[in-house]
XYZ file of C-alpha atoms in Angstrom:
595
model
C 40.790 -40.750 77.382
C 40.496 -42.551 80.703
C 38.651 -40.899 83.555
C 39.597 -40.858 87.209
C 36.937 -41.790 89.790
C 36.596 -38.090 90.586
C 35.575 -37.550 86.980
C 32.816 -40.102 87.304
C 34.195 -43.357 85.852
C 32.351 -46.492 87.000
C 34.600 -48.334 89.452
C 33.873 -52.071 89.844
C 35.904 -54.635 91.733
C 36.480 -55.466 95.399
C 33.406 -55.851 97.615
C 32.705 -52.672 99.495
C 34.147 -50.319 96.857
C 32.030 -47.356 95.859
C 30.507 -47.652 92.382
C 30.464 -44.363 90.521
C 28.638 -43.833 87.239
C 29.651 -41.344 84.590
C 26.471 -39.333 84.113
C 27.796 -36.939 81.510
C 25.622 -36.336 78.483
C 26.280 -38.222 75.266
C 27.697 -35.097 73.619
C 30.530 -34.993 76.150
C 31.757 -38.431 75.027
C 31.427 -37.452 71.364
C 33.602 -34.378 71.908
C 36.106 -36.335 74.001
C 36.636 -38.978 71.329
C 36.509 -36.589 68.372
C 40.238 -35.813 68.166
C 39.545 -32.088 68.378
C 36.385 -32.042 66.272
C 37.559 -34.350 63.478
C 35.479 -37.443 64.146
C 34.872 -39.267 60.872
C 33.723 -36.153 58.986
C 36.324 -36.453 56.236
C 35.370 -40.073 55.594
C 31.647 -39.287 55.724
C 31.938 -36.629 53.063
C 33.266 -39.258 50.673
C 30.331 -41.643 51.176
C 28.176 -41.001 48.125
C 25.541 -43.637 48.890
C 23.812 -41.350 51.405
C 23.125 -37.662 51.733
C 23.646 -37.867 55.483
C 26.669 -38.254 57.762
C 27.244 -40.422 60.836
C 25.193 -39.627 63.935
C 28.171 -38.498 66.028
C 29.460 -36.405 63.145
C 26.107 -34.635 63.039
C 27.048 -33.169 66.425
C 30.646 -32.408 65.490
C 29.834 -30.630 62.233
C 28.046 -27.963 64.291
C 31.447 -26.793 65.530
C 32.352 -26.303 61.870
C 29.312 -24.072 61.390
C 26.825 -26.503 59.878
C 23.718 -28.507 60.757
C 22.303 -31.447 58.862
C 18.640 -30.897 58.024
C 16.000 -32.326 55.759
C 13.003 -30.918 53.914
C 10.145 -31.735 56.282
C 7.587 -30.724 53.654
C 8.415 -33.889 51.689
C 9.186 -36.318 54.517
C 5.897 -38.152 54.268
C 6.006 -38.491 50.501
C 9.581 -39.792 50.521
C 8.814 -42.207 53.346
C 5.941 -43.738 51.350
C 8.336 -44.263 48.466
C 10.918 -45.791 50.850
C 13.359 -43.040 50.000
C 15.923 -41.484 52.298
C 14.974 -38.124 53.754
C 15.794 -35.145 51.530
C 18.950 -34.281 53.437
C 20.761 -30.991 53.005
C 22.936 -28.833 55.202
C 22.529 -25.386 56.677
C 25.817 -23.472 56.848
C 26.251 -20.473 59.133
C 29.054 -17.964 58.700
C 31.258 -16.439 61.376
C 31.180 -12.696 60.726
C 32.028 -10.869 63.973
C 30.188 -7.560 63.960
C 28.401 -8.537 60.733
C 30.637 -6.371 58.522
C 31.185 -7.314 54.857
C 32.898 -5.622 51.950
C 31.203 -5.360 48.548
C 33.366 -8.141 47.068
C 32.429 -10.452 49.937
C 28.737 -9.718 49.329
C 29.167 -10.567 45.657
C 30.836 -13.833 46.612
C 28.045 -14.786 49.006
C 25.416 -13.941 46.421
C 27.137 -16.247 43.920
C 27.331 -19.066 46.475
C 23.593 -18.721 47.129
C 22.900 -19.543 43.485
C 25.632 -22.086 42.909
C 25.365 -24.267 46.013
C 22.410 -23.169 48.177
C 18.677 -22.678 47.655
C 18.925 -19.293 45.939
C 18.395 -17.193 49.036
C 20.582 -15.541 51.674
C 19.175 -15.740 55.219
C 20.159 -13.019 57.670
C 20.098 -14.407 61.204
C 19.491 -12.817 64.595
C 23.262 -12.995 65.208
C 24.609 -10.584 62.576
C 25.527 -13.240 60.072
C 24.176 -15.338 57.201
C 22.840 -18.860 56.951
C 22.742 -20.737 53.676
C 20.183 -23.503 53.341
C 19.841 -26.436 50.972
C 23.519 -27.287 50.496
C 23.786 -30.986 49.651
C 26.625 -33.061 51.046
C 28.564 -33.280 47.807
C 28.701 -29.465 47.704
C 29.637 -28.898 51.341
C 33.364 -28.755 50.810
C 33.123 -26.559 47.720
C 30.865 -24.157 49.613
C 33.284 -23.915 52.540
C 36.122 -23.262 50.114
C 34.027 -20.601 48.403
C 33.683 -18.808 51.743
C 37.426 -19.129 52.286
C 38.107 -17.535 48.895
C 36.398 -14.328 50.079
C 38.183 -14.378 53.459
C 35.257 -15.778 55.443
C 34.809 -18.957 57.454
C 32.228 -20.887 59.444
C 34.422 -22.161 62.288
C 32.623 -22.008 65.652
C 29.467 -20.484 64.172
C 27.626 -23.306 65.976
C 28.536 -25.885 68.629
C 29.637 -25.816 72.279
C 32.005 -22.877 71.861
C 31.863 -19.116 71.658
C 29.748 -18.359 68.597
C 29.553 -15.339 66.309
C 30.216 -12.201 68.347
C 27.684 -9.417 67.784
C 28.500 -5.740 68.105
C 26.470 -2.542 67.920
C 25.368 -2.284 64.316
C 27.712 -0.469 61.939
C 31.276 0.186 63.135
C 31.414 3.378 61.076
C 28.514 5.120 62.810
C 30.753 6.598 65.530
C 34.102 6.223 67.263
C 32.455 4.194 70.039
C 30.847 1.885 67.490
C 34.252 1.259 65.918
C 35.706 0.434 69.336
C 32.801 -1.928 70.000
C 33.450 -3.643 66.673
C 37.169 -3.933 67.370
C 36.485 -5.508 70.761
C 34.002 -7.967 69.296
C 36.415 -9.016 66.593
C 39.263 -9.404 69.096
C 37.138 -11.600 71.370
C 35.988 -13.690 68.417
C 39.547 -14.345 67.297
C 40.818 -14.990 70.824
C 38.110 -17.548 71.606
C 38.304 -19.444 68.308
C 39.058 -23.171 68.668
C 42.728 -23.833 67.900
C 42.199 -27.263 66.346
C 43.436 -27.777 62.789
C 40.378 -29.874 61.962
C 38.583 -27.122 60.049
C 41.459 -26.519 57.634
C 42.154 -30.239 57.246
C 38.595 -31.253 56.417
C 37.343 -28.321 54.379
C 40.437 -26.639 52.969
C 42.641 -29.696 52.402
C 45.128 -28.472 54.968
C 47.981 -30.574 56.295
C 47.081 -32.793 59.226
C 48.531 -31.512 62.464
C 47.372 -34.112 64.971
C 48.130 -37.817 65.376
C 44.777 -39.610 65.433
C 46.319 -42.804 66.771
C 46.625 -41.398 70.296
C 44.283 -39.756 72.781
C 43.240 -36.157 72.348
C 45.735 -33.695 73.761
C 44.730 -31.027 76.273
C 47.247 -28.468 75.013
C 45.724 -28.348 71.516
C 42.857 -26.292 72.966
C 44.364 -24.130 75.730
C 41.046 -22.407 76.484
C 38.484 -25.103 75.751
C 40.278 -28.381 76.515
C 39.167 -31.610 74.863
C 35.551 -31.268 76.030
C 35.035 -27.676 74.872
C 32.137 -25.937 76.678
C 29.065 -27.586 78.211
C 26.843 -25.687 75.744
C 26.963 -22.766 73.317
C 28.278 -19.398 74.459
C 27.237 -16.019 73.045
C 28.976 -12.643 73.370
C 27.673 -9.201 72.382
C 28.905 -5.596 72.583
C 26.454 -2.683 72.872
C 26.701 1.098 72.573
C 23.923 2.914 74.489
C 21.319 4.168 73.970
C 20.818 1.433 71.335
C 20.370 -2.108 72.617
C 20.140 -3.532 69.114
C 22.184 -6.605 70.129
C 19.716 -7.502 72.933
C 22.498 -7.581 75.507
C 20.372 -9.120 78.265
C 19.746 -12.223 76.154
C 23.359 -13.397 76.067
C 25.968 -15.199 78.113
C 28.413 -12.295 78.110
C 27.901 -8.668 77.213
C 29.908 -5.457 77.127
C 28.217 -2.055 77.415
C 30.283 0.885 76.176
C 30.771 3.622 78.764
C 31.590 6.871 77.001
C 32.525 9.966 78.987
C 33.269 13.308 77.318
C 33.384 11.593 73.953
C 35.920 8.951 74.978
C 35.453 5.272 75.775
C 36.565 4.727 79.384
C 35.617 1.051 79.623
C 32.851 -1.486 79.612
C 30.067 -2.534 81.945
C 30.022 -6.329 81.846
C 26.890 -8.499 81.895
C 26.683 -12.279 82.335
C 24.094 -15.019 82.468
C 21.512 -14.162 79.846
C 19.900 -16.777 77.611
C 16.622 -17.522 75.868
C 16.220 -21.280 75.541
C 13.838 -23.400 77.604
C 11.828 -26.616 77.289
C 8.022 -26.696 77.139
C 6.621 -28.247 80.319
C 9.885 -28.154 82.264
C 9.798 -25.368 84.888
C 13.463 -26.005 85.702
C 14.315 -24.428 82.343
C 13.604 -20.781 81.640
C 14.847 -17.725 79.761
C 16.943 -15.367 81.844
C 18.087 -11.768 81.555
C 21.766 -11.123 82.171
C 23.118 -9.642 85.415
C 25.559 -6.764 85.708
C 28.865 -8.297 86.798
C 30.980 -5.146 87.036
C 33.102 -2.699 85.063
C 36.367 -3.337 83.233
C 38.864 -1.164 81.393
C 39.407 -1.536 77.637
C 42.714 -3.324 78.296
C 41.037 -5.925 80.523
C 38.131 -6.823 78.251
C 39.568 -9.717 76.204
C 41.269 -11.337 79.194
C 38.012 -11.093 81.098
C 36.141 -12.861 78.303
C 38.616 -15.739 78.396
C 38.375 -16.156 82.154
C 34.575 -16.064 82.122
C 34.606 -18.763 79.459
C 36.991 -20.946 81.492
C 34.822 -20.676 84.620
C 31.825 -21.812 82.600
C 33.982 -24.572 81.102
C 34.812 -25.863 84.569
C 31.598 -25.081 86.456
C 28.946 -25.687 83.791
C 26.589 -28.673 83.900
C 27.855 -31.479 81.665
C 25.205 -33.997 82.675
C 22.005 -32.206 81.668
C 22.317 -30.163 78.475
C 18.966 -28.511 79.173
C 20.638 -26.784 82.137
C 24.152 -26.406 80.767
C 24.157 -22.733 79.755
C 25.954 -20.086 81.811
C 22.616 -18.703 83.029
C 22.059 -21.883 85.073
C 25.643 -21.896 86.343
C 25.048 -18.440 87.816
C 21.620 -19.439 89.120
C 23.129 -22.445 90.894
C 26.426 -20.943 92.080
C 25.368 -17.347 92.644
C 26.589 -14.166 90.967
C 28.943 -13.185 93.814
C 30.686 -16.583 93.799
C 30.973 -16.434 90.036
C 32.478 -12.931 90.141
C 34.975 -13.991 92.816
C 36.190 -16.918 90.726
C 36.458 -14.815 87.571
C 38.463 -12.137 89.389
C 40.735 -14.793 90.861
C 41.533 -16.201 87.431
C 41.826 -12.775 85.796
C 44.145 -11.385 88.445
C 42.219 -8.124 88.834
C 39.074 -6.831 90.512
C 36.148 -5.515 88.550
C 34.911 -2.020 89.248
C 31.347 -1.056 90.066
C 29.073 -0.722 87.016
C 28.743 2.826 85.696
C 25.431 4.518 84.780
C 23.963 3.869 81.331
C 20.564 3.836 79.685
C 19.086 1.820 76.833
C 16.145 3.115 74.806
C 15.204 0.322 72.382
C 16.261 -2.951 70.763
C 15.210 -2.260 67.192
C 17.126 -0.931 64.197
C 16.602 2.624 62.988
C 15.264 1.986 59.494
C 16.281 4.491 56.820
C 19.233 6.809 56.322
C 21.631 7.857 59.108
C 24.854 9.812 58.875
C 28.067 9.121 60.765
C 27.742 10.846 64.125
C 31.243 12.186 64.740
C 34.491 12.807 62.903
C 34.497 14.722 59.627
C 32.579 17.835 58.689
C 28.913 17.107 58.094
C 29.125 17.428 54.318
C 31.903 14.853 54.153
C 30.454 12.283 56.526
C 29.294 9.011 54.933
C 25.694 7.867 54.992
C 24.286 4.520 56.074
C 20.978 3.016 54.916
C 19.360 0.459 57.229
C 17.106 -1.611 54.995
C 14.246 -3.641 56.479
C 14.444 -7.291 55.403
C 11.381 -9.239 56.495
C 12.549 -12.129 58.669
C 16.010 -11.771 57.147
C 15.234 -13.630 53.914
C 17.032 -12.044 50.956
C 15.551 -13.522 47.781
C 13.780 -12.538 44.612
C 10.089 -12.906 44.019
C 7.806 -11.401 41.346
C 7.676 -7.640 41.801
C 10.201 -7.658 44.657
C 13.702 -8.622 43.544
C 15.622 -7.701 46.678
C 18.527 -10.061 46.139
C 19.150 -8.780 42.614
C 18.923 -5.175 43.821
C 21.541 -5.710 46.511
C 23.804 -7.520 44.046
C 23.565 -4.581 41.626
C 24.509 -2.205 44.435
C 27.422 -4.430 45.471
C 28.640 -4.547 41.875
C 28.953 -0.750 41.954
C 31.429 -0.979 44.838
C 30.090 2.183 46.490
C 29.255 0.809 49.919
C 29.933 -1.846 52.535
C 27.306 -4.127 54.068
C 26.486 -4.811 57.718
C 24.245 -7.606 58.985
C 22.245 -6.458 62.023
C 21.020 -8.402 65.047
C 17.440 -7.723 63.924
C 17.726 -9.568 60.590
C 18.179 -6.367 58.598
C 21.054 -5.119 56.449
C 22.866 -1.780 56.474
C 24.335 -0.313 53.299
C 27.217 1.457 54.998
C 29.658 4.200 54.054
C 27.650 5.534 51.144
C 28.937 8.842 49.717
C 26.257 11.516 49.781
C 26.323 11.788 46.001
C 25.466 8.070 45.685
C 22.325 8.048 47.851
C 19.998 8.741 44.946
C 21.655 6.017 42.854
C 21.054 3.429 45.568
C 17.464 4.527 46.126
C 16.846 4.345 42.379
C 18.131 0.762 42.158
C 16.003 -0.329 45.100
C 12.891 1.339 43.718
C 13.388 -0.267 40.300
C 13.298 -3.660 41.986
C 10.172 -2.965 44.030
C 12.045 -2.401 47.300
C 10.679 0.416 49.456
C 12.676 2.185 52.149
C 9.664 2.428 54.459
C 7.843 -0.333 56.331
C 4.080 -0.839 56.445
C 3.764 -0.512 60.237
C 5.676 -0.113 63.480
C 4.797 -3.701 64.340
C 6.302 -5.101 61.138
C 9.335 -2.855 61.554
C 10.010 -4.595 64.889
C 9.122 -8.154 63.848
C 11.490 -11.123 63.831
C 11.032 -14.834 63.200
C 13.293 -17.857 63.187
C 13.433 -20.123 60.121
C 11.494 -23.061 61.641
C 9.722 -25.252 59.046
C 10.508 -26.811 56.672
C 14.225 -27.133 57.432
C 14.733 -26.858 61.204
C 14.522 -30.238 62.867
C 13.441 -28.711 66.181
C 10.483 -26.710 64.870
C 7.082 -27.567 66.325
C 5.245 -24.963 64.245
C 5.738 -22.465 61.434
C 7.516 -19.182 62.073
C 9.182 -17.406 59.126
C 6.469 -18.572 56.729
C 3.648 -17.561 59.111
C 4.606 -14.330 60.878
C 4.254 -11.984 57.849
C 0.609 -13.007 57.349
C -0.095 -12.708 61.067
C 1.414 -9.217 61.135
C -0.797 -8.244 58.192
C -3.857 -9.364 60.151
C -2.687 -7.532 63.262
C -2.036 -4.376 61.223
C -5.749 -4.201 60.525
C -6.409 -4.284 64.271
C -3.730 -1.683 64.924
C -5.142 0.543 62.188
C -8.568 0.427 63.802
C -6.957 1.410 67.106
C -4.919 4.194 65.499
C -1.637 2.498 66.354
C -0.302 1.446 62.981
C 2.802 3.624 63.187
C 3.602 2.816 66.831
C 6.701 0.737 67.469
C 5.668 -2.531 69.139
C 8.082 -5.466 69.240
C 6.736 -8.837 68.048
C 8.820 -11.983 67.642
C 8.014 -15.583 66.798
C 9.828 -18.909 67.045
C 8.759 -22.381 65.995
C 10.035 -23.950 69.226
C 10.957 -22.812 72.757
C 14.708 -22.567 72.097
C 14.248 -18.878 71.433
C 16.496 -18.125 68.442
C 14.511 -14.962 67.618
C 14.547 -13.930 71.305
C 10.726 -14.043 71.692
C 10.751 -13.797 75.492
C 12.166 -10.265 75.215
C 9.451 -9.147 72.782
C 6.428 -7.131 73.881
C 4.416 -9.721 71.943
C 6.088 -13.112 71.880
C 4.810 -16.191 70.075
C 6.382 -19.624 70.582
C 5.300 -22.727 68.677
C 3.743 -25.617 70.602
C 2.146 -27.676 67.853
C 1.383 -27.136 64.153
C -0.629 -23.920 63.971
C -0.660 -23.404 67.756
C 1.437 -20.986 69.802
C 2.002 -19.736 73.312
C 1.379 -15.994 73.545
C 3.595 -13.920 75.833
C 3.149 -10.272 76.837
C 4.876 -7.726 79.050
C 8.524 -7.584 77.997
C 10.322 -4.236 78.095
C 10.724 -2.273 74.869
C 14.431 -1.775 75.643
C 15.039 -5.499 76.175
C 15.640 -5.359 79.942
C 12.615 -7.375 81.154
C 11.217 -10.778 80.198
C 7.615 -11.379 79.200
C 4.989 -13.593 80.841
C 2.739 -16.310 79.394
C -0.721 -14.888 78.619
C -2.427 -17.575 76.522
C -1.564 -21.147 75.564
C -2.102 -23.103 72.346
C -3.697 -20.286 70.357
C -4.123 -20.226 66.591
C -4.020 -17.249 64.236
C -7.664 -16.280 64.707
C -7.385 -16.509 68.485
C -4.170 -14.475 68.548
C -5.858 -11.642 66.647
C -9.020 -11.785 68.758
C -6.991 -11.653 71.969
C -4.733 -8.794 70.920
C -7.227 -6.458 69.234
C -9.059 -5.395 72.424
C -5.705 -4.916 74.156
C -4.590 -2.651 71.294
C -7.793 -0.619 71.594
C -7.426 -0.310 75.355
C -3.782 0.674 74.943
C -4.680 3.415 72.485
C -7.340 4.812 74.812
C -5.770 4.544 78.271
C -1.976 4.500 77.946
C 0.106 7.054 79.762
C 2.270 9.516 77.851
C 5.234 7.651 76.388
C 4.091 4.333 77.854
C 5.254 1.318 75.864
C 2.985 -1.599 75.030
C 4.863 -4.063 77.244
C 4.711 -1.738 80.246
C 1.018 -1.124 79.611
C 0.285 -4.865 79.560
C 1.664 -5.122 83.093
C 0.089 -1.936 84.493
C -3.294 -2.906 83.078
C -3.154 -6.368 84.639
C -3.000 -8.510 81.520
C 0.124 -10.225 82.892
C 2.267 -9.982 86.011
C 5.762 -8.520 85.772
C 8.580 -11.051 85.386
C 11.211 -9.793 87.827
C 13.818 -12.499 87.159
C 14.349 -15.514 84.943
C 13.582 -17.953 87.755
C 10.188 -16.234 88.084
C 9.319 -16.620 84.406
C 6.869 -19.463 85.059
C 5.439 -17.924 88.255
C 2.219 -15.903 88.585
C 0.824 -17.103 85.260
C -2.925 -16.673 84.802
C -4.046 -17.947 81.413
C -6.992 -16.466 79.527
């Protein structure tokens, strides 16, 4: 595709002409030349002499829901033996709203054994990741997902990713409407390219690769797709379980007299940043306005197209929507969105969020049938989202046995937990009995663990600077001893950890946030709001496990002794002067005083 001078092509020739250089990032050229995300993926899958794929294809396969990874635990050993890295692929599913039927769960469980590493990893985006899939099994795995009516298209990449909705569409009428909106947005914003079906499902080719990419194949995205990833969530107050302020686009259900009247719309949230670069920072979303139910999907499309056209395509570190709004201003952004949508947004309506966590245990559908006939829903705590069997705790087998009974559905939550949904009252005891027989308890050891999340990090994530999933459980155990001494073991305190600053587990919205800097060393953040509406602030840098515990224990004790009635830990950290309040994303790095 040739570029006009206005698009940045280098113009050389007559003396005195202006030379312009195309400063777009490398990924923009990869997308442009990919023939709508095809690249040479099909050819690369047939190359048996390597477990990897071509470098450009490693970027394109993200749009198909997969990342190439390698086992970093054995890198050194394999390098000494002059062996190729132990390559394998992570595959992430697109499951808008996280809802699965029992037969789909059975299918995923079988895939985990047949093609992956024997575990099912719940993510922070209401879906599953499967790790350890070797290249020769990639296509079979994708086809296995297809056989149970699931896919991985747009689960990663510079597009709208898996849409999250308030956990469990069957909890109330408003939750069902939130789920329906999320699913509609997910379908509407899916890439239209035929590449996914061609490569993975042996579909008929629908595009002539001999010519340039065609704009009209992707009416929303165009040939360059988005500058970076885009994330959409739908919340139903008072629960902010989807962490609405952490995402590019959010919808908040406004219910009046039992009926949904519309949605408050948020824009410009995002977690990722780069260590040492103050021009990058996490940001909480702004309220853009209010829309009616009929306007919601159109609005999503127009917001996406503004980001497509206005987003930074030169510096990927500042390419998310949060920086577009920082640079252009919220009012200018709203004006452009309204112009494209053809309608004005209303003023946001009142709402209130209470917390970001899941309510662990049994809940019954809120409205609808008579109480005796309403279904039950069991939210089961899954530490860091890893569903696997280990001696004395065979969680994966337990959930498979329950799925085999066909007495419930399954919902992946935004907090790495799973809901056993739509359970008849008469089947509750049966489910509890199966879980107990496999060593799975319904309770959680502490309020801190109940609100803990970690990204995968080592050994598979190529971006990880430190451990996360493999380290946080032991750290929480150590901190539970401190909390017990302070009399706080049952108090809900949000703690999250990531192995790098990209923020997959949303650590900057945790009351205690830990972000990897180097092996065994973390930045410690305090002061975020319990309901997810305020960012944290850096408190200590490059601290190890022992230092983390020694820093937090006296704060726990002080909190127990001097907190106000109902005061949350994050609010206390600010009032007591441990950290300054972060009032906006662009103030995240300001007023830091390290201990």
